[in-house]
Amino acid sequence: MPLLPRRFHRLRAVLDRRMADLTVVLEHVEKPHNLSAILRSCDAVGVLEAHVVSLKGRPPTFNSTAQGSQKWVRLRDHPEPGAALRNLREQGFQLYGTHLGRDAVDYRQCDFTGPTAFLLGAEKWGLSEEAAGLVDRQLFIPMRGMVQSLNVSVAAATLLFEALRQRELAGVAPSRGEGLAAERHRQVLFEWAYPEVAAWCREQGRGYPDLSAEGEILEDLPRQLRLRC
Ligand code: SAM
């Protein structure tokens, strides 16, 4: 089915609100319903891409809880937490671990308006010592009940929506595409609008064609490929 202008405008409006500087790193979170719920919250808040450190031989899987959000929030898989966290730090991210220890601070006292990564731990064990040792700050969400921790997807949603709330209040939540670099915006918009053509371009090692204001591809493509657009 051809891409209708209305659909294209919707894709662009959503991308215009995406934030490349807000993310989660999920260390060994592996239950499909948790991963799915977290990606769905990422999509709702406007996270451009998320990170997972998956256990060897157990790639992330999703279920219907995701409602397709895995299509709209790219999940980068890392073999271990160290390199992923160092890379985020080099990009200027403040790394927040979610740890219920004594040195952790109440998340409501933190400023999430700058580049922010929340590191969330496994359902059963929480964060590894290695990962906990690499963060800038540990934070916690205060609880008043009998149970000692929240479900990991609930913790992720609470933190992400607090970050969005702070950014909206500070007037720094993007609305016109300023949350990601212009070239990245162009690429992601193309991938969202034409995933099959984007995959073909990558296979061919060529850049994505330009799009018109209404989302039409401004280049002649092989007939077979055009028929699938
Ligand atoms: N026994 C584990 C522990 O001690 O960390 C519990 C893990 S908890 C079910 C899974 C993850 O959810 C945690 O690693 C953390 O990322 C997040 N989480 C749960 N409750 C939290 C809270 N109150 N504050 C911050 N993060 C929380």
mmCIF file of C-alpha atoms and ligand atoms in Angstrom:
data_model
loop_
_atom_site.group_PDB
_atom_site.id
_atom_site.type_symbol
_atom_site.label_atom_id
_atom_site.label_comp_id
_atom_site.label_asym_id
_atom_site.label_seq_id
_atom_site.Cartn_x
_atom_site.Cartn_y
_atom_site.Cartn_z
ATOM 1 C CA MET A 1 0.000 0.000 0.000
ATOM 2 C CA PRO A 2 1.441 3.442 -0.880
ATOM 3 C CA LEU A 3 2.420 5.741 1.948
ATOM 4 C CA LEU A 4 -0.374 8.268 2.338
ATOM 5 C CA PRO A 5 0.589 11.895 3.063
ATOM 6 C CA ARG A 6 -1.458 11.783 6.277
ATOM 7 C CA ARG A 7 0.537 8.805 7.539
ATOM 8 C CA PHE A 8 3.793 10.512 6.538
ATOM 9 C CA HIS A 9 2.868 13.678 8.442
ATOM 10 C CA ARG A 10 2.036 11.593 11.494
ATOM 11 C CA LEU A 11 5.414 9.823 11.342
ATOM 12 C CA ARG A 12 7.188 13.152 11.043
ATOM 13 C CA ALA A 13 5.211 14.726 13.892
ATOM 14 C CA VAL A 14 6.183 11.846 16.193
ATOM 15 C CA LEU A 15 9.830 11.971 15.112
ATOM 16 C CA ASP A 16 9.869 15.746 15.663
ATOM 17 C CA ARG A 17 9.275 15.025 19.356
ATOM 18 C CA ARG A 18 11.903 12.303 19.716
ATOM 19 C CA MET A 19 14.849 12.857 22.063
ATOM 20 C CA ALA A 20 18.255 11.395 21.284
ATOM 21 C CA ASP A 21 19.490 12.517 24.706
ATOM 22 C CA LEU A 22 17.130 10.456 26.859
ATOM 23 C CA THR A 23 17.548 6.705 27.060
ATOM 24 C CA VAL A 24 17.435 3.547 29.137
ATOM 25 C CA VAL A 25 20.038 0.802 29.460
ATOM 26 C CA LEU A 26 18.435 -2.503 30.432
ATOM 27 C CA GLU A 27 20.898 -4.877 31.982
ATOM 28 C CA HIS A 28 19.744 -8.493 31.639
ATOM 29 C CA VAL A 29 16.077 -7.503 31.681
ATOM 30 C CA GLU A 30 14.766 -10.417 29.709
ATOM 31 C CA LYS A 31 11.105 -11.118 30.263
ATOM 32 C CA PRO A 32 9.340 -10.251 26.998
ATOM 33 C CA HIS A 33 6.453 -8.484 28.750
ATOM 34 C CA ASN A 34 8.879 -6.239 30.670
ATOM 35 C CA LEU A 35 10.993 -5.385 27.636
ATOM 36 C CA SER A 36 7.813 -4.745 25.689
ATOM 37 C CA ALA A 37 6.304 -2.500 28.348
ATOM 38 C CA ILE A 38 9.553 -0.524 28.659
ATOM 39 C CA LEU A 39 9.816 0.068 24.919
ATOM 40 C CA ARG A 40 6.192 1.138 24.860
ATOM 41 C CA SER A 41 6.914 3.716 27.564
ATOM 42 C CA CYS A 42 10.024 4.851 25.651
ATOM 43 C CA ASP A 43 7.844 5.406 22.598
ATOM 44 C CA ALA A 44 5.222 7.275 24.626
ATOM 45 C CA VAL A 45 7.785 9.619 26.179
ATOM 46 C CA GLY A 46 9.737 10.200 22.972
ATOM 47 C CA VAL A 47 12.941 8.213 23.481
ATOM 48 C CA LEU A 48 14.755 7.807 20.167
ATOM 49 C CA GLU A 49 16.690 4.679 21.043
ATOM 50 C CA ALA A 50 17.167 2.334 23.972
ATOM 51 C CA HIS A 51 19.911 -0.093 24.981
ATOM 52 C CA VAL A 52 19.870 -3.613 26.283
ATOM 53 C CA VAL A 53 22.668 -5.778 27.619
ATOM 54 C CA SER A 54 21.332 -9.241 26.869
ATOM 55 C CA LEU A 55 22.579 -12.557 28.157
ATOM 56 C CA LYS A 56 24.632 -14.563 25.674
ATOM 57 C CA GLY A 57 22.416 -16.521 23.277
ATOM 58 C CA ARG A 58 19.248 -14.846 24.565
ATOM 59 C CA PRO A 59 18.420 -11.933 22.282
ATOM 60 C CA PRO A 60 15.621 -9.595 23.385
ATOM 61 C CA THR A 61 12.123 -10.731 22.477
ATOM 62 C CA PHE A 62 8.814 -8.910 22.676
ATOM 63 C CA ASN A 63 5.161 -9.778 23.000
ATOM 64 C CA SER A 64 1.888 -8.017 22.297
ATOM 65 C CA THR A 65 2.419 -5.688 25.263
ATOM 66 C CA ALA A 66 4.818 -3.752 23.017
ATOM 67 C CA GLN A 67 1.965 -2.838 20.625
ATOM 68 C CA GLY A 68 4.573 -2.548 17.882
ATOM 69 C CA SER A 69 6.684 0.026 19.743
ATOM 70 C CA GLN A 70 9.827 -1.980 18.915
ATOM 71 C CA LYS A 71 9.355 -0.662 15.368
ATOM 72 C CA TRP A 72 9.583 2.931 16.542
ATOM 73 C CA VAL A 73 12.227 2.776 19.270
ATOM 74 C CA ARG A 74 15.479 1.283 18.133
ATOM 75 C CA LEU A 75 16.925 -1.155 20.650
ATOM 76 C CA ARG A 76 20.699 -1.511 20.574
ATOM 77 C CA ASP A 77 21.990 -4.790 21.952
ATOM 78 C CA HIS A 78 25.338 -4.862 23.783
ATOM 79 C CA PRO A 79 27.313 -7.901 24.936
ATOM 80 C CA GLU A 80 28.328 -6.298 28.232
ATOM 81 C CA PRO A 81 27.498 -3.124 30.158
ATOM 82 C CA GLY A 82 30.987 -1.559 30.339
ATOM 83 C CA ALA A 83 31.435 -0.491 26.719
ATOM 84 C CA ALA A 84 27.811 0.629 26.389
ATOM 85 C CA LEU A 85 28.004 2.843 29.473
ATOM 86 C CA ARG A 86 31.413 4.286 28.610
ATOM 87 C CA ASN A 87 30.151 5.125 25.147
ATOM 88 C CA LEU A 88 27.123 6.945 26.554
ATOM 89 C CA ARG A 89 29.336 8.836 28.991
ATOM 90 C CA GLU A 90 31.599 9.937 26.133
ATOM 91 C CA GLN A 91 28.507 11.318 24.420
ATOM 92 C CA GLY A 92 27.849 13.438 27.506
ATOM 93 C CA PHE A 93 25.128 11.347 29.139
ATOM 94 C CA GLN A 94 24.699 11.451 32.900
ATOM 95 C CA LEU A 95 24.369 7.807 33.946
ATOM 96 C CA TYR A 96 21.821 7.072 36.642
ATOM 97 C CA GLY A 97 21.791 3.622 38.204
ATOM 98 C CA THR A 98 18.617 2.391 39.858
ATOM 99 C CA HIS A 99 19.796 0.832 43.022
ATOM 100 C CA LEU A 100 18.085 0.660 46.345
ATOM 101 C CA GLY A 101 21.312 1.097 48.335
ATOM 102 C CA ARG A 102 22.155 3.607 51.051
ATOM 103 C CA ASP A 103 23.985 6.056 48.778
ATOM 104 C CA ALA A 104 21.036 6.309 46.364
ATOM 105 C CA VAL A 105 19.107 9.592 46.128
ATOM 106 C CA ASP A 106 15.382 10.173 45.692
ATOM 107 C CA TYR A 107 14.791 10.506 41.921
ATOM 108 C CA ARG A 108 12.724 13.673 42.511
ATOM 109 C CA GLN A 109 15.903 15.462 43.577
ATOM 110 C CA CYS A 110 17.660 14.821 40.258
ATOM 111 C CA ASP A 111 17.820 17.012 37.186
ATOM 112 C CA PHE A 112 17.010 15.068 34.032
ATOM 113 C CA THR A 113 16.903 17.999 31.623
ATOM 114 C CA GLY A 114 20.392 17.243 30.255
ATOM 115 C CA PRO A 115 21.484 14.059 28.446
ATOM 116 C CA THR A 116 20.216 11.276 30.704
ATOM 117 C CA ALA A 117 20.529 7.483 30.726
ATOM 118 C CA PHE A 118 18.684 5.332 33.260
ATOM 119 C CA LEU A 119 20.286 1.996 33.969
ATOM 120 C CA LEU A 120 17.764 -0.628 35.043
ATOM 121 C CA GLY A 121 18.556 -4.083 36.350
ATOM 122 C CA ALA A 122 17.388 -7.651 35.960
ATOM 123 C CA GLU A 123 13.985 -8.699 37.273
ATOM 124 C CA LYS A 124 15.437 -10.952 39.913
ATOM 125 C CA TRP A 125 18.884 -9.622 40.736
ATOM 126 C CA GLY A 126 18.877 -5.937 39.975
ATOM 127 C CA LEU A 127 22.040 -4.308 38.630
ATOM 128 C CA SER A 128 25.343 -6.146 38.462
ATOM 129 C CA GLU A 129 28.184 -4.786 40.590
ATOM 130 C CA GLU A 130 30.092 -3.940 37.430
ATOM 131 C CA ALA A 131 27.282 -1.798 36.045
ATOM 132 C CA ALA A 132 26.480 -0.208 39.406
ATOM 133 C CA GLY A 133 30.139 0.792 39.696
ATOM 134 C CA LEU A 134 30.078 2.610 36.356
ATOM 135 C CA VAL A 135 27.205 5.011 36.917
ATOM 136 C CA ASP A 136 27.504 8.642 37.993
ATOM 137 C CA ARG A 137 24.700 8.463 40.534
ATOM 138 C CA GLN A 138 22.380 5.933 42.099
ATOM 139 C CA LEU A 139 18.750 6.850 42.490
ATOM 140 C CA PHE A 140 15.625 5.233 43.827
ATOM 141 C CA ILE A 141 11.868 5.703 43.646
ATOM 142 C CA PRO A 142 10.549 5.868 47.219
ATOM 143 C CA MET A 143 7.973 3.226 48.106
ATOM 144 C CA ARG A 144 5.657 2.867 51.100
ATOM 145 C CA GLY A 145 4.428 -0.696 50.776
ATOM 146 C CA MET A 146 5.378 -4.117 51.978
ATOM 147 C CA VAL A 147 7.106 -5.230 48.763
ATOM 148 C CA GLN A 148 10.693 -4.092 48.406
ATOM 149 C CA SER A 149 10.875 -3.184 44.740
ATOM 150 C CA LEU A 150 8.790 -2.134 41.772
ATOM 151 C CA ASN A 151 8.400 -4.114 38.606
ATOM 152 C CA VAL A 152 11.254 -2.951 36.347
ATOM 153 C CA SER A 153 8.914 -1.623 33.656
ATOM 154 C CA VAL A 154 7.039 0.464 36.224
ATOM 155 C CA ALA A 155 10.337 1.890 37.500
ATOM 156 C CA ALA A 156 11.378 2.720 33.919
ATOM 157 C CA ALA A 157 8.072 4.455 33.174
ATOM 158 C CA THR A 158 8.191 6.467 36.395
ATOM 159 C CA LEU A 159 11.694 7.771 35.623
ATOM 160 C CA LEU A 160 11.059 8.444 31.942
ATOM 161 C CA PHE A 161 7.876 10.392 32.585
ATOM 162 C CA GLU A 162 9.621 12.412 35.305
ATOM 163 C CA ALA A 163 12.354 13.281 32.785
ATOM 164 C CA LEU A 164 9.703 14.347 30.267
ATOM 165 C CA ARG A 165 7.852 16.372 32.916
ATOM 166 C CA GLN A 166 11.048 18.228 33.843
ATOM 167 C CA ARG A 167 11.927 18.878 30.206
ATOM 168 C CA GLU A 168 8.469 20.197 29.390
ATOM 169 C CA LEU A 169 8.600 22.444 32.433
ATOM 170 C CA ALA A 170 12.029 23.745 31.421
ATOM 171 C CA GLY A 171 10.857 24.278 27.826
ATOM 172 C CA VAL A 172 13.468 21.910 26.408
ATOM 173 C CA ALA A 173 11.237 19.049 25.249
ATOM 174 C CA PRO A 174 11.608 19.028 21.449
ATOM 175 C CA SER A 175 8.618 19.606 19.191
ATOM 176 C CA ARG A 176 10.158 20.490 15.817
ATOM 177 C CA GLY A 177 12.847 17.862 15.354
ATOM 178 C CA GLU A 178 15.481 19.618 17.445
ATOM 179 C CA GLY A 179 15.870 16.523 19.666
ATOM 180 C CA LEU A 180 18.121 14.814 17.161
ATOM 181 C CA ALA A 181 20.695 15.843 14.563
ATOM 182 C CA ALA A 182 19.236 16.858 11.184
ATOM 183 C CA GLU A 183 20.900 14.023 9.258
ATOM 184 C CA ARG A 184 19.736 11.453 11.807
ATOM 185 C CA HIS A 185 16.220 12.880 11.578
ATOM 186 C CA ARG A 186 16.315 12.449 7.794
ATOM 187 C CA GLN A 187 17.531 8.854 8.100
ATOM 188 C CA VAL A 188 15.053 7.766 10.754
ATOM 189 C CA LEU A 189 12.147 9.396 8.919
ATOM 190 C CA PHE A 190 13.066 7.465 5.791
ATOM 191 C CA GLU A 191 13.395 4.197 7.734
ATOM 192 C CA TRP A 192 10.000 4.708 9.360
ATOM 193 C CA ALA A 193 8.321 5.662 6.088
ATOM 194 C CA TYR A 194 9.954 3.069 3.826
ATOM 195 C CA PRO A 195 11.516 0.258 5.884
ATOM 196 C CA GLU A 196 11.909 -2.086 2.909
ATOM 197 C CA VAL A 197 13.544 0.527 0.697
ATOM 198 C CA ALA A 198 15.774 1.554 3.610
ATOM 199 C CA ALA A 199 16.900 -2.079 4.050
ATOM 200 C CA TRP A 200 17.590 -2.315 0.325
ATOM 201 C CA CYS A 201 19.651 0.913 0.394
ATOM 202 C CA ARG A 202 21.716 -0.447 3.279
ATOM 203 C CA GLU A 203 22.312 -3.722 1.438
ATOM 204 C CA GLN A 204 23.456 -1.739 -1.595
ATOM 205 C CA GLY A 205 25.662 0.448 0.606
ATOM 206 C CA ARG A 206 23.975 3.622 -0.641
ATOM 207 C CA GLY A 207 22.365 6.567 1.134
ATOM 208 C CA TYR A 208 18.624 6.997 1.436
ATOM 209 C CA PRO A 209 16.886 9.020 -1.303
ATOM 210 C CA ASP A 210 15.392 12.416 -0.454
ATOM 211 C CA LEU A 211 11.674 12.692 0.249
ATOM 212 C CA SER A 212 9.245 15.386 -0.863
ATOM 213 C CA ALA A 213 7.262 17.390 1.687
ATOM 214 C CA GLU A 214 4.441 14.879 1.191
ATOM 215 C CA GLY A 215 6.706 11.860 1.686
ATOM 216 C CA GLU A 216 7.244 10.786 -1.919
ATOM 217 C CA ILE A 217 10.609 9.292 -2.816
ATOM 218 C CA LEU A 218 12.416 11.752 -5.093
ATOM 219 C CA GLU A 219 14.452 9.212 -7.012
ATOM 220 C CA ASP A 220 13.878 6.441 -9.519
ATOM 221 C CA LEU A 221 14.056 3.057 -7.842
ATOM 222 C CA PRO A 222 14.114 -0.414 -9.397
ATOM 223 C CA ARG A 223 10.585 -1.346 -10.484
ATOM 224 C CA GLN A 224 10.319 -4.326 -8.122
ATOM 225 C CA LEU A 225 11.088 -2.110 -5.183
ATOM 226 C CA ARG A 226 8.721 0.673 -6.284
ATOM 227 C CA LEU A 227 5.877 -1.819 -6.416
ATOM 228 C CA ARG A 228 6.395 -2.591 -2.747
ATOM 229 C CA CYS A 229 6.230 1.074 -1.656
HETATM 230 N N1 SAM B 1 16.113 -7.784 44.172
HETATM 231 C C1 SAM B 1 16.399 -6.834 43.148
HETATM 232 C C2 SAM B 1 17.303 -5.725 43.679
HETATM 233 O O1 SAM B 1 17.649 -5.771 44.824
HETATM 234 O O2 SAM B 1 17.671 -4.820 42.922
HETATM 235 C C3 SAM B 1 15.092 -6.283 42.629
HETATM 236 C C4 SAM B 1 15.155 -5.988 41.215
HETATM 237 S S1 SAM B 1 13.791 -5.017 40.660
HETATM 238 C C5 SAM B 1 12.495 -6.116 40.566
HETATM 239 C C6 SAM B 1 14.273 -4.815 38.979
HETATM 240 C C7 SAM B 1 14.755 -3.440 38.637
HETATM 241 O O3 SAM B 1 13.671 -2.519 38.745
HETATM 242 C C8 SAM B 1 15.838 -2.867 39.506
HETATM 243 O O4 SAM B 1 17.125 -3.323 39.136
HETATM 244 C C9 SAM B 1 15.681 -1.386 39.227
HETATM 245 O O5 SAM B 1 16.257 -1.069 37.975
HETATM 246 C C10 SAM B 1 14.178 -1.235 39.095
HETATM 247 N N2 SAM B 1 13.520 -0.816 40.346
HETATM 248 C C11 SAM B 1 12.639 -1.516 41.073
HETATM 249 N N3 SAM B 1 12.201 -0.816 42.123
HETATM 250 C C12 SAM B 1 12.839 0.369 42.088
HETATM 251 C C13 SAM B 1 12.806 1.557 42.876
HETATM 252 N N4 SAM B 1 12.038 1.656 43.940
HETATM 253 N N5 SAM B 1 13.591 2.584 42.522
HETATM 254 C C14 SAM B 1 14.373 2.522 41.419
HETATM 255 N N6 SAM B 1 14.437 1.437 40.623
HETATM 256 C C15 SAM B 1 13.671 0.379 40.931
#
